[in-house]
């Protein structure tokens, strides 16, 4: 069983829809990261969270440490948001564990 | 400010060969982490270097080794290549080990 589970694996949305991607983890962590990976491999760090909520533009990330769960929300989705979104947790020993990603396609 | 760069972009090797991948960290970052990402999978942590010393290692065999240089650039060496080593190899730099990581574009390695 993977230490980090994401859902859904694949998501197709119409432009303008509100999107939620979920991440659950089963280990103690010091921080959680949301990453965006575009075709071709480039990865961009979106958020680093250890508690509460962060907002950047149309993106919102929340984390519930007690429930070991985080969500990434995209408001007013746009075709340029199409990418793979990866949840990664940082454990002791500076080891990162990654989810397998959620592939998002936003249709115009 | 220069971002994280990796070389080469693509590489094709045959089984049993050895390969060296290179990563230049972002200016001001002293920590470099290496990841292997197989097709359709999330990245897997290989190891991390902090100030030229290995600072954490994932579940990879000893034929995966690395170096970090005084300028904080890094190399990943893989010996005795196997077909399953075919993957995208990503490096990421950060100010310290646990902080926000900045990823390079990756090196796509194909082992035939």
Short mmCIF file of C-alpha atoms in Angstrom, two decimals:
data_model
loop_
_atom_site.label_atom_id
_atom_site.label_comp_id
_atom_site.label_asym_id
_atom_site.label_seq_id
_atom_site.Cartn_x
_atom_site.Cartn_y
_atom_site.Cartn_z
CA UNK A 1 0.00 0.00 0.00
CA UNK A 2 1.33 3.41 -0.97
CA UNK A 3 1.96 5.81 1.90
CA UNK A 4 0.29 8.56 -0.14
CA UNK A 5 -2.99 8.01 -1.95
CA UNK A 6 -4.61 10.47 -4.32
CA UNK A 7 -8.08 10.60 -5.78
CA UNK A 8 -9.31 10.71 -8.37
CA UNK A 9 -6.61 9.28 -10.65
CA UNK A 10 -8.12 10.99 -13.68
CA UNK A 11 -10.43 13.97 -13.86
CA UNK A 12 -12.10 15.70 -16.80
CA UNK A 13 -13.87 19.00 -16.23
CA UNK A 14 -15.56 21.71 -18.25
CA UNK A 15 -13.95 25.13 -18.26
CA UNK A 16 -15.19 27.14 -15.30
CA UNK A 17 -15.91 24.18 -13.03
CA UNK A 18 -14.72 23.97 -9.43
CA UNK A 19 -12.25 21.11 -9.02
CA UNK A 20 -11.14 19.20 -5.94
CA UNK A 21 -8.26 16.74 -5.76
CA UNK A 22 -7.78 14.74 -2.58
CA UNK A 23 -4.70 13.34 -0.88
CA UNK A 24 -4.60 10.96 2.08
CA UNK A 25 -1.46 9.76 3.80
CA UNK A 26 -0.83 7.10 6.38
CA UNK A 27 2.43 8.25 8.01
CA UNK A 28 3.57 11.06 10.25
CA UNK A 29 4.75 14.03 8.24
CA UNK A 30 6.38 17.40 8.79
CA UNK A 31 5.00 19.00 5.64
CA UNK A 32 2.88 18.29 2.57
CA UNK A 33 3.54 19.62 -0.91
CA UNK A 34 1.28 20.00 -3.92
CA UNK A 35 3.11 19.86 -7.23
CA UNK A 36 2.03 20.42 -10.83
CA UNK A 37 3.61 18.44 -13.64
CA UNK A 38 3.08 19.35 -17.28
CA UNK A 39 3.57 17.02 -20.27
CA UNK A 40 7.30 16.64 -20.87
CA UNK A 41 8.06 16.32 -17.18
CA UNK A 42 8.59 19.80 -15.73
CA UNK A 43 7.41 20.02 -12.12
CA UNK A 44 6.35 23.20 -10.37
CA UNK A 45 5.81 23.44 -6.64
CA UNK A 46 2.38 24.95 -5.92
CA UNK A 47 2.11 24.82 -2.15
CA UNK A 48 3.92 23.63 0.93
CA UNK A 49 1.61 23.10 3.93
CA UNK A 50 2.08 22.03 7.50
CA UNK A 51 -1.30 23.23 8.80
CA UNK A 52 -4.43 25.13 7.81
CA UNK A 53 -4.98 26.58 4.39
CA UNK A 54 -3.10 28.48 1.70
CA UNK A 55 -4.42 30.37 -1.32
CA UNK A 56 -2.65 31.46 -4.48
CA UNK A 57 -4.77 32.94 -7.20
CA UNK A 58 -7.41 30.39 -8.17
CA UNK A 59 -5.70 27.62 -6.22
CA UNK A 60 -6.50 26.74 -2.62
CA UNK A 61 -4.82 24.00 -0.57
CA UNK A 62 -6.01 22.73 2.79
CA UNK A 63 -4.63 20.19 5.22
CA UNK A 64 -6.11 18.39 8.22
CA UNK A 65 -3.23 16.94 10.21
CA UNK A 66 -5.47 14.93 12.56
CA UNK A 67 -7.27 13.24 9.66
CA UNK A 68 -4.08 12.94 7.56
CA UNK A 69 -5.82 14.48 4.58
CA UNK A 70 -5.24 17.38 2.21
CA UNK A 71 -7.22 18.84 -0.66
CA UNK A 72 -6.27 20.98 -3.63
CA UNK A 73 -9.07 23.12 -5.05
CA UNK A 74 -9.10 24.97 -8.36
CA UNK A 75 -11.77 27.60 -8.81
CA UNK A 76 -12.98 28.69 -12.27
CA UNK A 77 -10.89 26.01 -13.98
CA UNK A 78 -9.24 26.81 -17.31
CA UNK A 79 -7.75 24.60 -20.04
CA UNK A 80 -4.26 25.79 -19.05
CA UNK A 81 -4.82 24.08 -15.67
CA UNK A 82 -4.63 20.73 -17.50
CA UNK A 83 -1.70 18.87 -15.94
CA UNK A 84 -0.87 16.13 -13.47
CA UNK A 85 -1.20 17.23 -9.85
CA UNK A 86 0.98 15.37 -7.36
CA UNK A 87 0.76 15.29 -3.59
CA UNK A 88 4.04 14.69 -1.75
CA UNK A 89 4.70 14.36 1.97
CA UNK A 90 7.92 15.06 3.81
CA UNK A 91 8.88 12.59 6.51
CA UNK A 92 11.69 12.45 9.03
CA UNK A 93 15.05 11.95 7.35
CA UNK A 94 14.09 14.47 4.69
CA UNK A 95 12.44 11.74 2.63
CA UNK A 96 9.66 12.71 0.28
CA UNK A 97 6.90 10.25 -0.57
CA UNK A 98 4.80 11.00 -3.61
CA UNK A 99 1.32 10.07 -4.70
CA UNK A 100 0.87 8.71 -8.21
CA UNK A 101 -0.79 11.93 -9.33
CA UNK A 102 -4.17 13.10 -10.59
CA UNK A 103 -4.35 13.75 -14.30
CA UNK A 104 -6.62 16.76 -14.90
CA UNK A 105 -8.03 17.71 -18.30
CA UNK A 106 -10.08 20.90 -18.56
CA UNK A 107 -12.16 21.10 -21.73
CA UNK A 108 -12.97 24.50 -23.25
CA UNK B 1 18.31 34.10 -10.50
CA UNK B 2 19.08 30.88 -12.41
CA UNK B 3 16.67 27.98 -11.95
CA UNK B 4 17.51 24.31 -11.63
CA UNK B 5 19.06 22.86 -14.76
CA UNK B 6 19.74 19.25 -15.70
CA UNK B 7 21.81 17.61 -18.40
CA UNK B 8 21.46 15.83 -20.64
CA UNK B 9 17.81 16.17 -21.59
CA UNK B 10 17.57 12.72 -23.09
CA UNK B 11 19.89 9.73 -23.00
CA UNK B 12 19.83 6.24 -24.46
CA UNK B 13 22.00 3.51 -22.95
CA UNK B 14 22.16 -0.27 -23.13
CA UNK B 15 21.93 -2.78 -20.32
CA UNK B 16 25.07 -3.04 -18.21
CA UNK B 17 26.35 0.41 -19.09
CA UNK B 18 26.94 3.22 -16.64
CA UNK B 19 25.41 6.70 -16.75
CA UNK B 20 26.05 10.06 -15.07
CA UNK B 21 23.32 12.67 -14.84
CA UNK B 22 24.01 16.23 -13.78
CA UNK B 23 22.07 18.88 -11.92
CA UNK B 24 22.84 22.52 -11.18
CA UNK B 25 20.91 23.81 -8.22
CA UNK B 26 19.19 27.14 -7.97
CA UNK B 27 21.35 29.97 -6.70
CA UNK B 28 21.48 30.04 -2.90
CA UNK B 29 20.26 26.44 -2.49
CA UNK B 30 22.52 24.00 -0.64
CA UNK B 31 20.36 20.89 -0.83
CA UNK B 32 19.74 18.69 -3.87
CA UNK B 33 17.36 15.75 -4.03
CA UNK B 34 17.14 13.17 -6.82
CA UNK B 35 13.99 11.33 -7.88
CA UNK B 36 13.15 8.57 -10.34
CA UNK B 37 9.79 8.76 -12.09
CA UNK B 38 8.70 5.75 -14.11
CA UNK B 39 6.07 6.25 -16.77
CA UNK B 40 2.64 6.81 -15.24
CA UNK B 41 3.98 6.79 -11.69
CA UNK B 42 4.77 9.41 -9.10
CA UNK B 43 8.41 10.26 -8.41
CA UNK B 44 10.36 7.97 -6.07
CA UNK B 45 12.95 9.49 -3.74
CA UNK B 46 16.48 8.27 -4.51
CA UNK B 47 18.62 10.37 -2.16
CA UNK B 48 19.36 13.86 -0.96
CA UNK B 49 22.62 15.74 -0.59
CA UNK B 50 23.18 18.59 1.84
CA UNK B 51 26.47 20.45 1.87
CA UNK B 52 28.24 17.65 -0.02
CA UNK B 53 27.06 14.85 2.29
CA UNK B 54 24.30 12.30 1.67
CA UNK B 55 21.40 13.34 3.89
CA UNK B 56 18.77 10.67 3.38
CA UNK B 57 18.26 7.79 0.98
CA UNK B 58 15.27 6.00 -0.43
CA UNK B 59 14.91 2.33 -1.30
CA UNK B 60 17.40 2.18 -4.17
CA UNK B 61 20.33 -0.25 -4.53
CA UNK B 62 23.96 0.85 -4.08
CA UNK B 63 24.50 1.01 -7.84
CA UNK B 64 22.68 4.33 -7.56
CA UNK B 65 25.22 6.76 -6.13
CA UNK B 66 25.73 10.47 -6.09
CA UNK B 67 27.94 13.42 -5.41
CA UNK B 68 27.47 17.03 -4.48
CA UNK B 69 30.16 19.55 -5.28
CA UNK B 70 31.24 22.67 -3.33
CA UNK B 71 29.11 24.82 -5.65
CA UNK B 72 26.16 22.57 -4.66
CA UNK B 73 25.72 21.10 -8.13
CA UNK B 74 25.21 17.36 -8.09
CA UNK B 75 25.63 14.17 -10.06
CA UNK B 76 23.63 10.96 -10.05
CA UNK B 77 25.56 7.88 -11.17
CA UNK B 78 23.89 4.60 -12.04
CA UNK B 79 26.03 1.52 -12.66
CA UNK B 80 25.12 -1.75 -14.35
CA UNK B 81 22.01 -0.29 -15.95
CA UNK B 82 18.90 -2.43 -16.07
CA UNK B 83 15.87 -2.10 -18.34
CA UNK B 84 13.75 -0.99 -15.36
CA UNK B 85 16.05 2.00 -14.86
CA UNK B 86 14.33 3.61 -17.85
CA UNK B 87 12.60 6.63 -16.35
CA UNK B 88 12.56 10.38 -15.97
CA UNK B 89 15.20 11.45 -13.44
CA UNK B 90 14.38 14.66 -11.64
CA UNK B 91 16.51 16.73 -9.36
CA UNK B 92 15.22 19.40 -7.05
CA UNK B 93 17.05 21.98 -5.00
CA UNK B 94 16.00 23.72 -1.82
CA UNK B 95 17.44 26.07 0.77
CA UNK B 96 17.37 23.24 3.31
CA UNK B 97 16.15 19.67 3.20
CA UNK B 98 12.54 20.19 4.12
CA UNK B 99 11.75 23.44 2.45
CA UNK B 100 9.99 24.11 -0.84
CA UNK B 101 11.73 22.28 -3.62
CA UNK B 102 12.42 23.67 -7.07
CA UNK B 103 12.53 21.03 -9.75
CA UNK B 104 14.65 20.78 -12.84
CA UNK B 105 13.19 19.74 -16.20
CA UNK B 106 14.44 16.17 -15.82
CA UNK B 107 16.60 13.77 -17.81
CA UNK B 108 14.75 11.05 -19.67
CA UNK B 109 16.84 7.88 -19.62
CA UNK B 110 16.03 4.97 -21.88
CA UNK B 111 17.81 1.67 -21.31
CA UNK B 112 17.67 -0.77 -24.22
#
